[in-house]
Coordinates of C-alpha atoms in Angstrom, one line a residue:
X1 CA 189.0 159.9 -224.6
X2 CA 187.7 161.8 -221.5
X3 CA 191.2 163.4 -221.1
X4 CA 192.6 163.7 -224.6
X5 CA 189.3 164.7 -226.1
X6 CA 188.6 167.3 -223.4
X7 CA 188.3 170.9 -224.4
X8 CA 190.5 171.9 -221.5
X9 CA 193.3 169.5 -222.4
X10 CA 196.6 171.4 -223.2
X11 CA 199.3 169.2 -224.8
X12 CA 201.7 172.0 -224.3
X13 CA 201.8 171.2 -220.6
X14 CA 202.8 167.6 -220.9
X15 CA 205.8 166.8 -218.9
X16 CA 205.5 169.9 -216.7
X17 CA 207.0 169.2 -213.2
X18 CA 205.1 170.8 -210.4
X19 CA 206.1 171.3 -206.7
X20 CA 205.4 168.2 -204.6
X21 CA 203.7 166.6 -207.6
X22 CA 200.5 168.5 -206.8
X23 CA 198.6 169.5 -209.9
X24 CA 195.6 170.9 -208.1
X25 CA 196.3 173.2 -205.2
X26 CA 192.8 174.9 -205.2
X27 CA 189.6 173.1 -206.1
X28 CA 186.1 174.4 -206.0
X29 CA 183.6 171.7 -205.3
X30 CA 179.8 172.1 -205.9
X31 CA 177.8 169.9 -203.5
X32 CA 174.2 169.3 -202.8
X33 CA 172.5 167.7 -199.9
X34 CA 169.8 165.2 -200.7
X35 CA 166.5 164.4 -198.9
X36 CA 168.3 161.5 -197.2
X37 CA 170.8 164.0 -195.6
X38 CA 173.7 162.8 -197.7
X39 CA 176.0 165.2 -199.4
X40 CA 176.9 164.6 -203.1
X41 CA 179.4 166.2 -205.4
X42 CA 177.8 167.8 -208.5
X43 CA 181.1 169.0 -210.1
X44 CA 184.6 170.0 -209.6
X45 CA 186.3 173.3 -210.7
X46 CA 190.1 173.0 -211.0
X47 CA 190.4 175.3 -214.0
X48 CA 190.3 178.7 -212.3
X49 CA 188.4 178.2 -209.0
X50 CA 186.6 181.3 -207.8
X51 CA 183.9 182.4 -205.4
X52 CA 185.6 181.9 -202.0
X53 CA 185.4 185.6 -201.3
X54 CA 181.6 185.3 -201.4
X55 CA 181.8 182.4 -198.9
X56 CA 183.8 184.4 -196.5
X57 CA 181.7 187.6 -196.8
X58 CA 178.4 185.7 -196.5
X59 CA 179.7 183.9 -193.4
X60 CA 180.6 187.1 -191.8
X61 CA 177.2 188.6 -192.6
X62 CA 175.4 185.6 -191.3
X63 CA 177.4 185.6 -188.0
X64 CA 176.5 189.2 -187.4
X65 CA 172.8 188.7 -188.3
X66 CA 172.3 185.4 -186.6
X67 CA 175.1 184.9 -184.0
X68 CA 173.1 182.5 -181.8
X69 CA 172.2 180.3 -184.8
X70 CA 175.8 180.0 -185.9
X71 CA 177.1 179.2 -182.5
X72 CA 174.5 176.4 -181.9
X73 CA 174.9 174.5 -185.1
X74 CA 178.7 174.2 -184.9
X75 CA 179.6 175.4 -188.4
X76 CA 183.4 175.3 -188.9
X77 CA 185.0 178.7 -189.3
X78 CA 186.3 180.0 -192.6
X79 CA 188.0 183.1 -191.2
X80 CA 191.5 181.5 -191.5
X81 CA 191.1 180.6 -195.1
X82 CA 193.3 183.4 -196.4
X83 CA 196.0 182.6 -193.9
X84 CA 196.0 178.9 -194.9
X85 CA 196.0 179.6 -198.6
X86 CA 198.8 182.2 -198.3
X87 CA 200.8 179.6 -196.5
X88 CA 200.2 177.0 -199.1
X89 CA 201.1 179.3 -202.0
X90 CA 204.3 180.4 -200.2
X91 CA 205.2 176.7 -199.6
X92 CA 204.9 176.0 -203.3
X93 CA 207.7 178.5 -203.9
X94 CA 210.1 176.9 -201.4
X95 CA 212.3 175.6 -204.1
X96 CA 212.5 178.8 -206.1
X97 CA 213.3 181.7 -203.8
X98 CA 214.4 182.3 -200.2
X99 CA 211.8 185.0 -199.8
X100 CA 208.9 183.8 -201.9
X101 CA 206.8 186.3 -203.9
X102 CA 203.2 185.6 -205.0
X103 CA 200.9 187.6 -207.3
X104 CA 197.3 187.0 -208.3
X105 CA 197.1 187.3 -212.1
X106 CA 193.8 188.9 -213.1
X107 CA 192.2 189.5 -216.5
X108 CA 191.2 192.9 -215.3
X109 CA 188.3 194.9 -213.9
X110 CA 185.9 193.8 -216.7
X111 CA 186.1 190.2 -215.4
X112 CA 182.8 188.8 -214.0
X113 CA 184.8 187.7 -210.9
X114 CA 186.7 190.9 -210.4
X115 CA 185.3 191.4 -206.9
X116 CA 186.4 188.0 -205.9
X117 CA 189.9 188.5 -207.2
X118 CA 190.3 191.9 -205.5
X119 CA 188.9 190.6 -202.2
X120 CA 191.1 187.5 -202.3
X121 CA 194.3 189.4 -203.1
X122 CA 193.5 191.7 -200.1
X123 CA 192.8 188.8 -197.9
X124 CA 196.0 187.0 -198.9
X125 CA 198.1 190.2 -198.8
X126 CA 199.5 189.6 -202.3
X127 CA 199.6 192.0 -205.3
X128 CA 196.7 191.9 -207.7
X129 CA 198.4 192.1 -211.1
X130 CA 197.4 192.2 -214.8
X131 CA 199.6 191.0 -217.6
X132 CA 200.9 194.6 -218.2
X133 CA 202.2 194.6 -214.6
X134 CA 204.4 191.6 -215.3
X135 CA 207.3 190.8 -217.6
X136 CA 209.3 187.7 -218.4
X137 CA 213.0 188.4 -218.6
X138 CA 216.2 186.5 -217.9
X139 CA 214.3 183.3 -217.4
X140 CA 212.0 184.7 -214.7
X141 CA 208.7 186.5 -214.1
X142 CA 209.0 190.0 -212.7
X143 CA 206.5 192.4 -211.2
X144 CA 206.8 196.0 -212.2
X145 CA 206.8 197.9 -208.9
X146 CA 207.6 201.6 -208.5
X147 CA 210.0 201.7 -211.4
X148 CA 211.8 198.5 -210.3
X149 CA 211.4 194.8 -211.1
X150 CA 210.6 192.4 -208.3
X151 CA 210.9 188.6 -208.9
X152 CA 207.7 186.5 -208.8
X153 CA 207.8 182.9 -207.7
X154 CA 204.1 181.9 -207.7
X155 CA 201.3 183.1 -210.0
X156 CA 197.8 182.5 -208.7
X157 CA 196.1 182.4 -212.1
X158 CA 192.6 183.8 -212.7
X159 CA 193.1 184.1 -216.5
X160 CA 191.5 181.4 -218.6
X161 CA 194.0 178.8 -219.9
X162 CA 193.7 179.7 -223.6
X163 CA 194.3 183.4 -222.8
X164 CA 197.0 182.9 -220.2
X165 CA 200.1 182.9 -222.5
X166 CA 199.8 184.3 -226.1
X167 CA 203.1 182.6 -227.1
X168 CA 201.6 179.1 -226.3
X169 CA 197.9 179.4 -226.8
X170 CA 195.7 182.1 -228.3
X171 CA 198.1 184.6 -229.9
X172 CA 195.7 187.6 -229.8
X173 CA 195.2 187.4 -226.0
X174 CA 195.6 190.8 -224.3
X175 CA 195.3 189.5 -220.8
X176 CA 197.9 186.8 -220.9
X177 CA 201.6 186.9 -220.0
X178 CA 203.9 186.0 -222.9
X179 CA 206.5 183.5 -221.8
X180 CA 204.8 182.4 -218.6
X181 CA 204.5 178.7 -219.5
X182 CA 208.1 178.5 -220.7
X183 CA 209.2 179.9 -217.4
X184 CA 207.2 177.3 -215.6
X185 CA 208.7 174.6 -217.7
X186 CA 212.1 175.6 -216.3
X187 CA 210.9 175.6 -212.8
X188 CA 211.4 179.3 -212.3
X189 CA 207.7 180.1 -211.5
X190 CA 204.8 178.0 -210.2
X191 CA 201.4 178.5 -211.8
X192 CA 198.4 177.8 -209.5
X193 CA 196.4 175.9 -210.8
X194 CA 198.6 174.8 -213.7
X195 CA 197.2 175.4 -217.2
X196 CA 195.4 172.3 -218.2
X197 CA 194.0 171.4 -214.8
X198 CA 190.5 172.1 -216.2
X199 CA 190.5 168.6 -217.7
X200 CA 189.4 167.5 -214.2
X201 CA 186.3 169.6 -214.4
X202 CA 184.7 167.0 -216.7
X203 CA 181.8 165.5 -214.6
X204 CA 182.2 162.2 -216.5
X205 CA 185.5 161.7 -214.6
X206 CA 183.6 161.5 -211.3
X207 CA 182.4 158.1 -212.4
X208 CA 186.1 156.9 -212.3

């Protein structure tokens, strides 16, 4: 019931094969530290994890403002986050193309996490694309670039599941890419995180 009755469950995604059997490549975890010093997980976010740009920016500001404090308490660096994530996303495309191509699919500048999306795309060195910048043709996803079409192997999705593909979910979506899910079914593109991963956001699952 916790899975099939979940609002984020997408039956259209059943049977989808993903690279390395990994259904969650990025997970945002909210934690709190109690009075006893122990860290506890409040909730997971596997749907469309966001906010890492604020983590990186806040860390850089803190290091400049309190350099001695940061050195003395041994906080682990996050400066290589972009490099590590870019490597993981490229790895997920290893079975698709010899020279993997990754784009960050954004719902646009009106999104409440637009800054995070732009910062992350810059940090990763990947194009920030909206649905109009992409097209599905000949069984693949393509990026419109300078009058030409460039193949896309991995889509880092920041568009909500129900809006991500108007052919599969909400038909009136203007921010989704028609045909994206069908392309993923045939293994011609990898979606990160896959549509439907939001099932794992249900706090009740933590008990199991």
